[in-house]
PDB file of C-alpha atoms in Angstrom:
ATOM      1  CA  UNK A 298       0.000   0.000   0.000  1.00 54.00           C
ATOM      2  CA  UNK A 299       1.217   3.497  -0.802  1.00 64.00           C
ATOM      3  CA  UNK A 300       1.566   5.837   2.176  1.00 61.00           C
ATOM      4  CA  UNK A 301       2.060   9.535   1.503  1.00 74.00           C
ATOM      5  CA  UNK A 302       3.127  11.806   4.351  1.00 66.00           C
ATOM      6  CA  UNK A 303       2.676  15.550   3.932  1.00 68.00           C
ATOM      7  CA  UNK A 304       4.328  17.945   6.364  1.00 68.00           C
ATOM      8  CA  UNK A 305       3.728  21.682   6.488  1.00 66.00           C
ATOM      9  CA  UNK A 306       3.227  24.724   8.690  1.00 65.00           C
ATOM     10  CA  UNK A 307      -0.188  26.289   9.426  1.00 60.00           C
ATOM     11  CA  UNK A 308       0.776  29.186   7.139  1.00 53.00           C
ATOM     12  CA  UNK A 309       0.713  26.719   4.224  1.00 50.00           C
ATOM     13  CA  UNK A 310      -2.866  25.535   4.920  1.00 47.00           C
ATOM     14  CA  UNK A 311      -3.888  25.160   1.245  1.00 52.00           C
ATOM     15  CA  UNK A 312      -0.889  22.875   0.861  1.00 48.00           C
ATOM     16  CA  UNK A 313      -1.858  21.039   4.051  1.00 49.00           C
ATOM     17  CA  UNK A 314      -5.213  20.253   2.486  1.00 58.00           C
ATOM     18  CA  UNK A 315      -3.461  18.483  -0.354  1.00 63.00           C
ATOM     19  CA  UNK A 316      -5.949  16.038  -1.825  1.00 70.00           C
ATOM     20  CA  UNK A 317      -4.127  12.843  -2.739  1.00 71.00           C
ATOM     21  CA  UNK A 318      -6.447  10.152  -4.125  1.00 75.00           C
ATOM     22  CA  UNK A 319      -4.867   7.380  -2.057  1.00 74.00           C
ATOM     23  CA  UNK A 320      -6.262   5.547   0.980  1.00 77.00           C
ATOM     24  CA  UNK A 321      -3.239   6.123   3.244  1.00 78.00           C
ATOM     25  CA  UNK A 322      -2.309   9.805   3.470  1.00 77.00           C
ATOM     26  CA  UNK A 323      -0.913  11.205   6.713  1.00 76.00           C
ATOM     27  CA  UNK A 324      -0.836  14.996   7.122  1.00 79.00           C
ATOM     28  CA  UNK A 325       1.310  16.581   9.802  1.00 77.00           C
ATOM     29  CA  UNK A 326       1.864  20.225  10.644  1.00 80.00           C
ATOM     30  CA  UNK A 327       3.978  22.484  12.800  1.00 74.00           C
ATOM     31  CA  UNK A 328       2.756  24.504  15.742  1.00 79.00           C
ATOM     32  CA  UNK A 329       3.762  27.947  16.963  1.00 82.00           C
ATOM     33  CA  UNK A 330       4.661  28.352  20.653  1.00 83.00           C
ATOM     34  CA  UNK A 331       1.866  29.427  23.008  1.00 85.00           C
ATOM     35  CA  UNK A 332       1.908  32.676  24.978  1.00 88.00           C
ATOM     36  CA  UNK A 333       4.248  31.136  27.573  1.00 89.00           C
ATOM     37  CA  UNK A 334       6.672  30.130  24.808  1.00 86.00           C
ATOM     38  CA  UNK A 335       6.001  26.389  25.157  1.00 88.00           C
ATOM     39  CA  UNK A 336       4.507  23.827  22.814  1.00 84.00           C
ATOM     40  CA  UNK A 337       6.345  24.774  19.642  1.00 82.00           C
ATOM     41  CA  UNK A 338       6.703  22.068  17.009  1.00 79.00           C
ATOM     42  CA  UNK A 339       9.326  23.155  14.445  1.00 74.00           C
ATOM     43  CA  UNK A 340       9.115  21.715  10.908  1.00 75.00           C
ATOM     44  CA  UNK A 341      12.106  19.448  11.461  1.00 77.00           C
ATOM     45  CA  UNK A 342      10.241  17.400  14.090  1.00 80.00           C
ATOM     46  CA  UNK A 343       7.237  16.333  11.917  1.00 76.00           C
ATOM     47  CA  UNK A 344       9.630  15.617   9.025  1.00 79.00           C
ATOM     48  CA  UNK A 345      11.553  13.191  11.244  1.00 81.00           C
ATOM     49  CA  UNK A 346       8.301  11.715  12.604  1.00 83.00           C
ATOM     50  CA  UNK A 347       6.968  11.281   9.065  1.00 81.00           C
ATOM     51  CA  UNK A 348      10.101   9.347   8.115  1.00 80.00           C
ATOM     52  CA  UNK A 349       9.609   7.035  11.093  1.00 82.00           C
ATOM     53  CA  UNK A 350       6.214   6.077   9.657  1.00 82.00           C
ATOM     54  CA  UNK A 351       7.964   4.471   6.655  1.00 83.00           C
ATOM     55  CA  UNK A 352       6.095   6.416   3.970  1.00 82.00           C
ATOM     56  CA  UNK A 353       6.137   5.541   0.281  1.00 83.00           C
ATOM     57  CA  UNK A 354       6.493   9.255  -0.479  1.00 84.00           C
ATOM     58  CA  UNK A 355       7.013  12.441   1.493  1.00 84.00           C
ATOM     59  CA  UNK A 356       5.823  15.943   0.615  1.00 84.00           C
ATOM     60  CA  UNK A 357       7.172  18.882   2.629  1.00 85.00           C
ATOM     61  CA  UNK A 358       5.695  22.348   2.234  1.00 81.00           C
ATOM     62  CA  UNK A 359       8.089  25.277   2.338  1.00 84.00           C
ATOM     63  CA  UNK A 360      11.456  24.061   3.513  1.00 87.00           C
ATOM     64  CA  UNK A 361      13.091  27.018   5.288  1.00 87.00           C
ATOM     65  CA  UNK A 362      15.669  25.740   7.733  1.00 88.00           C
ATOM     66  CA  UNK A 363      17.565  22.685   8.919  1.00 88.00           C
ATOM     67  CA  UNK A 364      14.660  20.313   8.117  1.00 87.00           C
ATOM     68  CA  UNK A 365      16.137  20.353   4.614  1.00 90.00           C
ATOM     69  CA  UNK A 366      18.894  18.052   5.920  1.00 91.00           C
ATOM     70  CA  UNK A 367      16.406  15.391   7.043  1.00 88.00           C
ATOM     71  CA  UNK A 368      14.552  15.649   3.743  1.00 88.00           C
ATOM     72  CA  UNK A 369      17.794  15.258   1.778  1.00 91.00           C
ATOM     73  CA  UNK A 370      18.824  12.227   3.806  1.00 88.00           C
ATOM     74  CA  UNK A 371      15.420  10.650   3.105  1.00 88.00           C
ATOM     75  CA  UNK A 372      15.615  11.447  -0.611  1.00 88.00           C
ATOM     76  CA  UNK A 373      19.187  10.159  -0.753  1.00 88.00           C
ATOM     77  CA  UNK A 374      18.077   6.849   0.754  1.00 86.00           C
ATOM     78  CA  UNK A 375      15.684   6.311  -2.141  1.00 85.00           C
ATOM     79  CA  UNK A 376      12.433   7.672  -0.690  1.00 86.00           C
ATOM     80  CA  UNK A 377      10.569   9.584  -3.418  1.00 89.00           C
ATOM     81  CA  UNK A 378       9.421  13.025  -2.374  1.00 89.00           C
ATOM     82  CA  UNK A 379       9.128  16.689  -3.073  1.00 89.00           C
ATOM     83  CA  UNK A 380       9.173  20.006  -1.295  1.00 90.00           C
ATOM     84  CA  UNK A 381       8.554  23.661  -1.886  1.00 90.00           C
ATOM     85  CA  UNK A 382      10.947  26.494  -1.111  1.00 92.00           C
ATOM     86  CA  UNK A 383      11.231  30.130  -2.066  1.00 93.00           C
ATOM     87  CA  UNK A 384      13.897  31.187  -4.560  1.00 95.00           C
ATOM     88  CA  UNK A 385      14.211  33.563  -7.508  1.00 95.00           C
ATOM     89  CA  UNK A 386      15.045  30.830 -10.024  1.00 96.00           C
ATOM     90  CA  UNK A 387      15.462  27.071 -10.281  1.00 96.00           C
ATOM     91  CA  UNK A 388      19.243  27.390  -9.982  1.00 96.00           C
ATOM     92  CA  UNK A 389      18.915  29.572  -6.893  1.00 97.00           C
ATOM     93  CA  UNK A 390      16.625  26.910  -5.411  1.00 96.00           C
ATOM     94  CA  UNK A 391      19.415  24.355  -5.902  1.00 96.00           C
ATOM     95  CA  UNK A 392      21.879  26.683  -4.149  1.00 96.00           C
ATOM     96  CA  UNK A 393      19.388  27.173  -1.327  1.00 96.00           C
ATOM     97  CA  UNK A 394      18.964  23.410  -0.924  1.00 95.00           C
ATOM     98  CA  UNK A 395      22.746  23.233  -0.535  1.00 95.00           C
ATOM     99  CA  UNK A 396      22.747  26.019   2.062  1.00 95.00           C
ATOM    100  CA  UNK A 397      19.778  25.202   4.314  1.00 94.00           C
ATOM    101  CA  UNK A 398      21.138  21.868   5.646  1.00 94.00           C
ATOM    102  CA  UNK A 399      24.193  23.736   6.940  1.00 94.00           C
ATOM    103  CA  UNK A 400      21.878  25.266   9.572  1.00 92.00           C
ATOM    104  CA  UNK A 401      21.540  21.809  11.183  1.00 90.00           C
ATOM    105  CA  UNK A 402      24.917  22.058  12.904  1.00 88.00           C
ATOM    106  CA  UNK A 403      28.634  22.536  12.598  1.00 90.00           C
ATOM    107  CA  UNK A 404      29.222  18.886  11.749  1.00 91.00           C
ATOM    108  CA  UNK A 405      27.315  19.280   8.457  1.00 92.00           C
ATOM    109  CA  UNK A 406      29.456  20.659   5.638  1.00 92.00           C
ATOM    110  CA  UNK A 407      29.248  21.361   1.936  1.00 92.00           C
ATOM    111  CA  UNK A 408      31.412  18.317   1.216  1.00 93.00           C
ATOM    112  CA  UNK A 409      28.411  16.203   2.262  1.00 93.00           C
ATOM    113  CA  UNK A 410      25.508  18.450   1.249  1.00 95.00           C
ATOM    114  CA  UNK A 411      26.436  19.363  -2.353  1.00 96.00           C
ATOM    115  CA  UNK A 412      26.891  15.793  -3.658  1.00 95.00           C
ATOM    116  CA  UNK A 413      23.790  14.710  -1.714  1.00 94.00           C
ATOM    117  CA  UNK A 414      21.657  17.383  -3.401  1.00 95.00           C
ATOM    118  CA  UNK A 415      23.168  16.497  -6.779  1.00 95.00           C
ATOM    119  CA  UNK A 416      22.373  12.806  -6.398  1.00 93.00           C
ATOM    120  CA  UNK A 417      18.984  12.978  -4.673  1.00 93.00           C
ATOM    121  CA  UNK A 418      17.207  15.839  -6.477  1.00 94.00           C
ATOM    122  CA  UNK A 419      16.109  15.097 -10.051  1.00 93.00           C
ATOM    123  CA  UNK A 420      14.000  18.075 -11.097  1.00 95.00           C
ATOM    124  CA  UNK A 421      13.400  21.643  -9.966  1.00 96.00           C
ATOM    125  CA  UNK A 422      10.250  23.406 -11.147  1.00 96.00           C
ATOM    126  CA  UNK A 423      10.356  27.181 -10.725  1.00 96.00           C
ATOM    127  CA  UNK A 424       7.000  28.944 -10.483  1.00 95.00           C
ATOM    128  CA  UNK A 425       6.793  32.717 -10.711  1.00 92.00           C
ATOM    129  CA  UNK A 426       4.073  35.334 -10.734  1.00 89.00           C
ATOM    130  CA  UNK A 427       3.407  37.032 -14.053  1.00 86.00           C
ATOM    131  CA  UNK A 428       2.425  40.738 -14.364  1.00 86.00           C
ATOM    132  CA  UNK A 429      -1.283  39.826 -14.131  1.00 90.00           C
ATOM    133  CA  UNK A 430      -0.682  38.129 -10.756  1.00 90.00           C
ATOM    134  CA  UNK A 431      -1.115  34.551 -11.968  1.00 91.00           C
ATOM    135  CA  UNK A 432       1.410  31.878 -11.048  1.00 90.00           C
ATOM    136  CA  UNK A 433       3.100  30.242 -14.012  1.00 93.00           C
ATOM    137  CA  UNK A 434       5.845  27.686 -14.448  1.00 95.00           C
ATOM    138  CA  UNK A 435       8.902  29.705 -15.477  1.00 95.00           C
ATOM    139  CA  UNK A 436      11.444  26.922 -15.887  1.00 96.00           C
ATOM    140  CA  UNK A 437      12.068  23.246 -15.271  1.00 96.00           C
ATOM    141  CA  UNK A 438      15.662  22.248 -14.603  1.00 97.00           C
ATOM    142  CA  UNK A 439      17.179  18.766 -14.355  1.00 96.00           C
ATOM    143  CA  UNK A 440      20.025  17.784 -12.042  1.00 96.00           C
ATOM    144  CA  UNK A 441      21.980  15.014 -13.810  1.00 93.00           C
ATOM    145  CA  UNK A 442      23.696  14.070 -10.543  1.00 92.00           C
ATOM    146  CA  UNK A 443      27.120  15.647 -11.042  1.00 92.00           C
ATOM    147  CA  UNK A 444      28.846  18.311  -8.970  1.00 93.00           C
ATOM    148  CA  UNK A 445      32.281  19.804  -9.457  1.00 92.00           C
ATOM    149  CA  UNK A 446      34.090  22.250  -7.177  1.00 91.00           C
ATOM    150  CA  UNK A 447      30.943  22.704  -5.071  1.00 91.00           C
ATOM    151  CA  UNK A 448      28.744  23.580  -8.063  1.00 94.00           C
ATOM    152  CA  UNK A 449      25.922  21.288  -9.134  1.00 96.00           C
ATOM    153  CA  UNK A 450      25.469  20.727 -12.855  1.00 95.00           C
ATOM    154  CA  UNK A 451      22.009  21.612 -14.168  1.00 96.00           C
ATOM    155  CA  UNK A 452      20.290  21.254 -17.529  1.00 95.00           C
ATOM    156  CA  UNK A 453      17.319  23.308 -18.735  1.00 96.00           C
ATOM    157  CA  UNK A 454      14.384  21.122 -19.746  1.00 95.00           C
ATOM    158  CA  UNK A 455      11.903  23.966 -20.197  1.00 95.00           C
ATOM    159  CA  UNK A 456      12.618  27.676 -20.031  1.00 95.00           C
ATOM    160  CA  UNK A 457      10.684  30.901 -20.564  1.00 94.00           C
ATOM    161  CA  UNK A 458      11.335  32.814 -23.776  1.00 93.00           C
ATOM    162  CA  UNK A 459       9.288  35.829 -24.789  1.00 90.00           C
ATOM    163  CA  UNK A 460       6.745  35.046 -22.083  1.00 87.00           C
ATOM    164  CA  UNK A 461       6.229  31.420 -23.163  1.00 91.00           C
ATOM    165  CA  UNK A 462       7.456  28.178 -21.645  1.00 92.00           C
ATOM    166  CA  UNK A 463       9.424  26.396 -24.356  1.00 93.00           C
ATOM    167  CA  UNK A 464      11.384  23.159 -24.578  1.00 93.00           C
ATOM    168  CA  UNK A 465      15.128  23.497 -24.017  1.00 94.00           C
ATOM    169  CA  UNK A 466      17.906  20.976 -24.715  1.00 91.00           C
ATOM    170  CA  UNK A 467      18.082  19.250 -21.314  1.00 92.00           C
ATOM    171  CA  UNK A 468      16.730  15.838 -20.440  1.00 91.00           C
ATOM    172  CA  UNK A 469      15.595  14.510 -17.042  1.00 92.00           C
ATOM    173  CA  UNK A 470      17.864  12.045 -15.270  1.00 92.00           C
ATOM    174  CA  UNK A 471      16.760   8.444 -14.782  1.00 89.00           C
ATOM    175  CA  UNK A 472      14.540   7.959 -17.854  1.00 90.00           C
ATOM    176  CA  UNK A 473      14.233   4.319 -16.783  1.00 90.00           C
ATOM    177  CA  UNK A 474      12.097   5.406 -13.809  1.00 85.00           C
ATOM    178  CA  UNK A 475       9.590   7.043 -16.161  1.00 86.00           C
ATOM    179  CA  UNK A 476       9.524   3.934 -18.371  1.00 89.00           C
ATOM    180  CA  UNK A 477       9.046   1.682 -15.331  1.00 89.00           C
ATOM    181  CA  UNK A 478       5.884   3.616 -14.458  1.00 84.00           C
ATOM    182  CA  UNK A 479       4.625   3.425 -18.039  1.00 90.00           C
ATOM    183  CA  UNK A 480       5.410   7.011 -19.089  1.00 90.00           C
ATOM    184  CA  UNK A 481       6.765   7.753 -22.545  1.00 90.00           C
ATOM    185  CA  UNK A 482       9.326  10.426 -21.664  1.00 89.00           C
ATOM    186  CA  UNK A 483       9.849  11.765 -25.220  1.00 88.00           C
ATOM    187  CA  UNK A 484       6.068  12.144 -25.571  1.00 88.00           C
ATOM    188  CA  UNK A 485       5.818  13.894 -22.169  1.00 87.00           C
ATOM    189  CA  UNK A 486       8.534  16.320 -23.195  1.00 88.00           C
ATOM    190  CA  UNK A 487       6.871  17.009 -26.535  1.00 81.00           C
ATOM    191  CA  UNK A 488       9.788  15.673 -28.537  1.00 69.00           C
ATOM    192  CA  UNK A 489       9.141  16.425 -32.189  1.00 52.00           C
ATOM    193  CA  UNK A 490       6.647  19.220 -31.455  1.00 51.00           C
ATOM    194  CA  UNK A 491       9.404  21.751 -30.796  1.00 44.00           C
ATOM    195  CA  UNK A 492      11.654  20.886 -33.746  1.00 41.00           C
TER     196      UNK A 492
END
C-alpha cells in the first residue's frame, strides 16, 4: 500500500489540504509556541516523525531551515518526495537546498551536502508570478547528478522565452524510472513538437 506523508506549517494551509487520491495519506503540521513560549513544534520534528512512519512518499511544504537536511537524507536513501521552497530561479533553489542543511549544525558541511543534493534531487520546477498576478511555471531544470568544485550541474528542460514556456535541450535524469511507471518520456517532453 502506498503511504504519503505531507508535512507543512499552518501558514501553508492550502498545501496542508493536499488532496491525494490514495487511501493512506498522513498529514502533519507544525505549531507555533503558546503565549508562555512552550509547545512549539518546528518543521524538522514532523519531518523526522513522518520518516519514522515508513512512507512511500514524502511531501514537505516550504522548507526554510535545517529540516532540509532530514529531507535530503530521506531522498538520498531512495524515498521519493518533493518540497517547496522560495527562490528567484530554479538554480537559486538548488543553491538554497545546498545552504539550508548547513543550519543543522557545525558537523554538516558542503562536502556532504552538495553531492547529496546532486544525487537525490532530479527536477526543480520554478513557479513565478506574471504581471497579471497569476502563477506560471517559469522553468524546469534537471540535475543530472554531477557536482564539481561545489557547483551542481544543471540542464534546462523547459525555459521561458518571450513570455512562453518552451522546450530546451536538457533531459531529465533516470529515464528508466519514467519507463518503469509506463510514461513515454519523449512524448511527455513534446519531442518532435518543438523541432
